[in-house]
mmCIF file of C-alpha atoms in Angstrom:
data_model
loop_
_atom_site.group_PDB
_atom_site.id
_atom_site.type_symbol
_atom_site.label_atom_id
_atom_site.label_comp_id
_atom_site.label_asym_id
_atom_site.label_seq_id
_atom_site.Cartn_x
_atom_site.Cartn_y
_atom_site.Cartn_z
ATOM 1 C CA MET A 26 0.000 0.000 0.000
ATOM 2 C CA ASP A 27 1.300 3.426 -0.802
ATOM 3 C CA GLU A 28 0.282 6.876 0.329
ATOM 4 C CA ASN A 29 -2.220 7.179 -2.568
ATOM 5 C CA PHE A 30 -4.475 4.524 -1.037
ATOM 6 C CA LYS A 31 -7.463 6.267 0.534
ATOM 7 C CA LEU A 32 -8.652 4.227 3.482
ATOM 8 C CA TYR A 33 -11.535 6.625 3.924
ATOM 9 C CA GLY A 34 -12.949 5.573 0.521
ATOM 10 C CA LEU A 35 -12.938 1.936 1.575
ATOM 11 C CA TYR A 36 -14.486 2.794 4.936
ATOM 12 C CA ASP A 37 -17.202 4.870 3.260
ATOM 13 C CA GLN A 38 -18.076 2.075 0.793
ATOM 14 C CA MET A 39 -18.284 -0.430 3.636
ATOM 15 C CA ARG A 40 -20.509 1.937 5.620
ATOM 16 C CA THR A 41 -22.748 2.649 2.607
ATOM 17 C CA HIS A 42 -23.185 -1.074 1.854
ATOM 18 C CA LYS A 43 -23.658 -1.951 5.534
ATOM 19 C CA VAL A 44 -20.737 -4.356 5.722
ATOM 20 C CA ILE A 45 -20.833 -6.164 9.057
ATOM 21 C CA LEU A 46 -17.750 -8.331 8.519
ATOM 22 C CA ALA A 47 -14.846 -8.141 6.072
ATOM 23 C CA PHE A 48 -11.577 -10.006 5.991
ATOM 24 C CA LYS A 49 -8.830 -10.253 3.372
ATOM 25 C CA GLY A 50 -5.937 -12.599 3.921
ATOM 26 C CA VAL A 51 -5.109 -16.201 4.800
ATOM 27 C CA VAL A 52 -8.339 -18.020 5.689
ATOM 28 C CA SER A 53 -7.079 -20.402 8.385
ATOM 29 C CA GLN A 54 -9.282 -22.690 10.467
ATOM 30 C CA ASP A 55 -8.584 -20.684 13.628
ATOM 31 C CA LEU A 56 -9.488 -17.391 12.012
ATOM 32 C CA LEU A 57 -12.500 -18.930 10.335
ATOM 33 C CA SER A 58 -13.968 -20.182 13.601
ATOM 34 C CA ARG A 59 -13.496 -16.815 15.307
ATOM 35 C CA LEU A 60 -15.044 -14.802 12.482
ATOM 36 C CA ALA A 61 -17.897 -17.247 12.008
ATOM 37 C CA SER A 62 -18.823 -17.182 15.696
ATOM 38 C CA SER A 63 -18.872 -13.402 15.696
ATOM 39 C CA LEU A 64 -20.988 -13.312 12.544
ATOM 40 C CA LYS A 65 -23.420 -15.918 13.898
ATOM 41 C CA ARG A 66 -24.011 -13.919 17.092
ATOM 42 C CA ARG A 67 -24.613 -10.748 15.140
ATOM 43 C CA THR A 68 -26.954 -12.203 12.515
ATOM 44 C CA ALA A 69 -28.934 -14.413 14.901
ATOM 45 C CA LYS A 70 -30.031 -11.612 17.237
ATOM 46 C CA ASP A 71 -33.449 -11.186 15.546
ATOM 47 C CA ASP A 72 -33.920 -14.632 14.016
ATOM 48 C CA PRO A 73 -31.734 -17.592 15.071
ATOM 49 C CA ASN A 74 -32.642 -19.517 11.904
ATOM 50 C CA ILE A 75 -31.298 -16.745 9.673
ATOM 51 C CA GLY A 76 -28.184 -16.587 11.847
ATOM 52 C CA LYS A 77 -27.588 -20.314 11.319
ATOM 53 C CA LYS A 78 -28.018 -19.967 7.564
ATOM 54 C CA VAL A 79 -25.674 -16.971 7.341
ATOM 55 C CA PHE A 80 -23.175 -18.903 9.474
ATOM 56 C CA GLY A 81 -23.401 -21.982 7.218
ATOM 57 C CA ILE A 82 -22.920 -20.000 4.018
ATOM 58 C CA PHE A 83 -20.063 -18.031 5.532
ATOM 59 C CA ILE A 84 -18.338 -21.303 6.493
ATOM 60 C CA GLU A 85 -18.802 -22.788 2.995
ATOM 61 C CA LEU A 86 -17.480 -19.708 1.208
ATOM 62 C CA SER A 87 -14.542 -19.463 3.613
ATOM 63 C CA GLN A 88 -13.689 -23.131 3.087
ATOM 64 C CA ASN A 89 -13.804 -22.589 -0.676
ATOM 65 C CA VAL A 90 -11.239 -19.812 -0.322
ATOM 66 C CA SER A 91 -9.117 -21.794 2.133
ATOM 67 C CA LEU A 92 -9.100 -24.978 0.032
ATOM 68 C CA HIS A 93 -9.342 -23.777 -3.565
ATOM 69 C CA SER A 94 -7.807 -20.308 -3.864
ATOM 70 C CA ALA A 95 -4.894 -20.274 -6.316
ATOM 71 C CA GLU A 96 -3.148 -17.762 -4.061
ATOM 72 C CA LYS A 97 -1.682 -19.594 -1.053
ATOM 73 C CA SER A 98 0.319 -18.705 2.015
ATOM 74 C CA PHE A 99 2.009 -21.095 4.414
ATOM 75 C CA SER A 100 0.474 -21.316 7.884
ATOM 76 C CA ASN A 101 2.878 -22.400 10.625
ATOM 77 C CA PRO A 102 0.141 -23.344 13.126
ATOM 78 C CA GLU A 103 -1.585 -25.542 10.541
ATOM 79 C CA ASP A 104 1.689 -26.653 8.899
ATOM 80 C CA LYS A 105 0.331 -26.327 5.373
ATOM 81 C CA SER A 106 -0.442 -23.834 2.638
ATOM 82 C CA ILE A 107 -3.797 -22.143 2.992
ATOM 83 C CA GLY A 108 -5.830 -20.125 0.510
ATOM 84 C CA VAL A 109 -5.877 -16.342 0.505
ATOM 85 C CA GLY A 110 -8.974 -14.359 -0.353
ATOM 86 C CA LEU A 111 -11.629 -11.905 0.697
ATOM 87 C CA ILE A 112 -14.720 -12.764 2.763
ATOM 88 C CA LEU A 113 -17.465 -10.219 3.274
ATOM 89 C CA ALA A 114 -20.915 -10.118 4.878
ATOM 90 C CA SER A 115 -23.339 -7.231 4.724
ATOM 91 C CA GLU A 116 -26.836 -6.570 6.000
ATOM 92 C CA ALA A 117 -29.666 -4.661 4.352
ATOM 93 C CA ASP A 118 -33.183 -4.089 5.675
ATOM 94 C CA ASP A 119 -34.552 -7.225 4.007
ATOM 95 C CA HIS A 120 -31.542 -9.514 3.502
ATOM 96 C CA PHE A 121 -27.970 -10.518 4.278
ATOM 97 C CA LEU A 122 -25.355 -10.909 1.537
ATOM 98 C CA VAL A 123 -22.333 -13.171 2.027
ATOM 99 C CA SER A 124 -19.544 -13.055 -0.585
ATOM 100 C CA SER A 125 -16.065 -14.351 -1.237
ATOM 101 C CA CYS A 126 -13.419 -13.394 -3.759
ATOM 102 C CA ASN A 127 -10.290 -15.379 -4.568
ATOM 103 C CA ALA A 128 -7.914 -16.225 -7.386
ATOM 104 C CA ILE A 129 -8.469 -19.323 -9.506
ATOM 105 C CA PRO A 130 -6.511 -20.674 -12.481
ATOM 106 C CA ASN A 131 -7.984 -19.516 -15.790
ATOM 107 C CA ASP A 132 -8.458 -23.111 -16.928
ATOM 108 C CA GLU A 133 -10.901 -23.716 -14.033
ATOM 109 C CA VAL A 134 -13.110 -20.653 -14.612
ATOM 110 C CA GLU A 135 -15.427 -22.190 -17.202
ATOM 111 C CA ASN A 136 -15.978 -25.318 -15.106
ATOM 112 C CA VAL A 137 -16.884 -23.294 -12.002
ATOM 113 C CA LEU A 138 -19.270 -21.035 -13.944
ATOM 114 C CA GLN A 139 -20.952 -24.029 -15.621
ATOM 115 C CA ARG A 140 -21.366 -25.667 -12.215
ATOM 116 C CA CYS A 141 -22.951 -22.496 -10.795
ATOM 117 C CA ASN A 142 -25.288 -22.220 -13.801
ATOM 118 C CA HIS A 143 -26.297 -25.868 -13.492
ATOM 119 C CA ILE A 144 -27.040 -25.492 -9.772
ATOM 120 C CA ASN A 145 -28.985 -22.279 -10.436
ATOM 121 C CA SER A 146 -31.116 -24.106 -13.022
ATOM 122 C CA LEU A 147 -32.355 -26.726 -10.529
ATOM 123 C CA ASP A 148 -35.530 -26.523 -8.492
ATOM 124 C CA GLU A 149 -35.718 -27.664 -4.849
ATOM 125 C CA GLU A 150 -36.199 -31.346 -5.725
ATOM 126 C CA GLY A 151 -33.455 -31.185 -8.357
ATOM 127 C CA LEU A 152 -31.053 -29.660 -5.839
ATOM 128 C CA LYS A 153 -31.867 -32.428 -3.362
ATOM 129 C CA GLU A 154 -31.186 -35.153 -5.943
ATOM 130 C CA TYR A 155 -28.003 -33.474 -7.223
ATOM 131 C CA TYR A 156 -26.757 -33.126 -3.633
ATOM 132 C CA LYS A 157 -27.306 -36.845 -3.001
ATOM 133 C CA ALA A 158 -25.644 -37.779 -6.293
ATOM 134 C CA GLN A 159 -22.585 -35.636 -5.537
ATOM 135 C CA ARG A 160 -22.229 -37.198 -2.075
ATOM 136 C CA ARG A 161 -22.063 -40.650 -3.690
ATOM 137 C CA GLU A 162 -19.295 -39.571 -6.103
ATOM 138 C CA PRO A 163 -15.709 -40.596 -5.291
ATOM 139 C CA GLN A 164 -13.316 -37.936 -3.976
ATOM 140 C CA ARG A 165 -11.924 -35.817 -6.831
ATOM 141 C CA ALA A 166 -8.205 -36.173 -7.478
ATOM 142 C CA ASN A 167 -6.225 -33.304 -5.913
ATOM 143 C CA LYS A 168 -9.452 -31.579 -4.826
ATOM 144 C CA PRO A 169 -10.356 -31.600 -1.142
ATOM 145 C CA GLY A 170 -13.977 -31.455 -0.097
ATOM 146 C CA ALA A 171 -17.093 -33.347 -1.106
ATOM 147 C CA ASN A 172 -18.022 -30.964 -3.967
ATOM 148 C CA ILE A 173 -21.362 -30.142 -2.341
ATOM 149 C CA GLY A 174 -20.666 -26.675 -0.905
ATOM 150 C CA LEU A 175 -22.262 -24.668 -3.721
ATOM 151 C CA ILE A 176 -25.337 -26.901 -3.696
ATOM 152 C CA ASP A 177 -25.645 -26.617 0.073
ATOM 153 C CA MET A 178 -25.414 -22.818 -0.028
ATOM 154 C CA VAL A 179 -28.228 -22.538 -2.581
ATOM 155 C CA ARG A 180 -30.385 -24.911 -0.550
ATOM 156 C CA ARG A 181 -29.770 -22.851 2.614
ATOM 157 C CA SER A 182 -30.375 -19.467 1.011
ATOM 158 C CA ASN A 183 -33.223 -20.337 -1.378
ATOM 159 C CA ASN A 184 -31.518 -17.962 -3.783
ATOM 160 C CA ARG A 185 -29.259 -18.324 -6.789
ATOM 161 C CA ILE A 186 -25.475 -18.143 -6.763
ATOM 162 C CA VAL A 187 -24.186 -14.907 -8.232
ATOM 163 C CA ALA A 188 -20.754 -15.560 -9.751
ATOM 164 C CA ASP A 189 -18.593 -12.902 -11.322
ATOM 165 C CA VAL A 190 -15.146 -13.314 -12.870
ATOM 166 C CA ASN A 191 -12.575 -10.607 -13.505
ATOM 167 C CA PRO A 192 -9.020 -10.762 -14.826
ATOM 168 C CA HIS A 193 -6.335 -11.019 -12.146
ATOM 169 C CA PRO A 194 -4.557 -7.655 -12.080
ATOM 170 C CA SER A 195 -1.048 -9.105 -11.884
ATOM 171 C CA ASP A 196 -1.199 -12.742 -13.101
ATOM 172 C CA THR A 197 -2.435 -13.518 -16.610
ATOM 173 C CA THR A 198 -2.790 -17.242 -15.752
ATOM 174 C CA GLN A 199 -5.407 -16.532 -13.065
ATOM 175 C CA SER A 200 -8.747 -14.791 -12.637
ATOM 176 C CA LEU A 201 -10.541 -13.414 -9.609
ATOM 177 C CA ILE A 202 -13.881 -15.062 -8.929
ATOM 178 C CA THR A 203 -16.538 -13.550 -6.701
ATOM 179 C CA ILE A 204 -19.297 -15.788 -5.350
ATOM 180 C CA SER A 205 -22.267 -14.192 -3.550
ATOM 181 C CA LEU A 206 -25.379 -15.544 -1.908
ATOM 182 C CA ARG A 207 -28.310 -13.552 -0.622
ATOM 183 C CA LEU A 208 -30.377 -14.627 2.381
ATOM 184 C CA ASN A 209 -33.761 -13.005 2.702
ATOM 185 C CA LYS A 210 -34.828 -12.027 6.212
#
């Protein structure tokens, strides 16, 4: 960061969009549990069910960043490389919005977008069947996780995944993907 960076501009955008939690960096398990607990307390104050859903989506998005971000940093406490990204939660009068942004290799972008589009095309019963089918699939080579996180988030939120991809500003082999889910109050 240099002296031209205006922290006030960032603060004002976060205030305008009612950001209640934002983190950019290494998404470790320890950090994840602390942030998630704080977010759950804050979002569950009026409706515990909404708080649980926001918590679940926040955990899924954070795990996606931790496990799948192309940008990694070594964590001494966890003794492994962990994904780097941005996690954000905001609150409006009628909904919460939980988002993540992280780098992914360009050759994975199309697959992720097709997966999001497929999940968005399914109705409640279709999501249930797709979830069961994915759970029965064998573990993907070199890919941790059960490949059900995106499905689970749509089922929890009852809203579509909003995915947006932008070029990485300093690495032409990667893109920055933003995934957002809205939870109606």
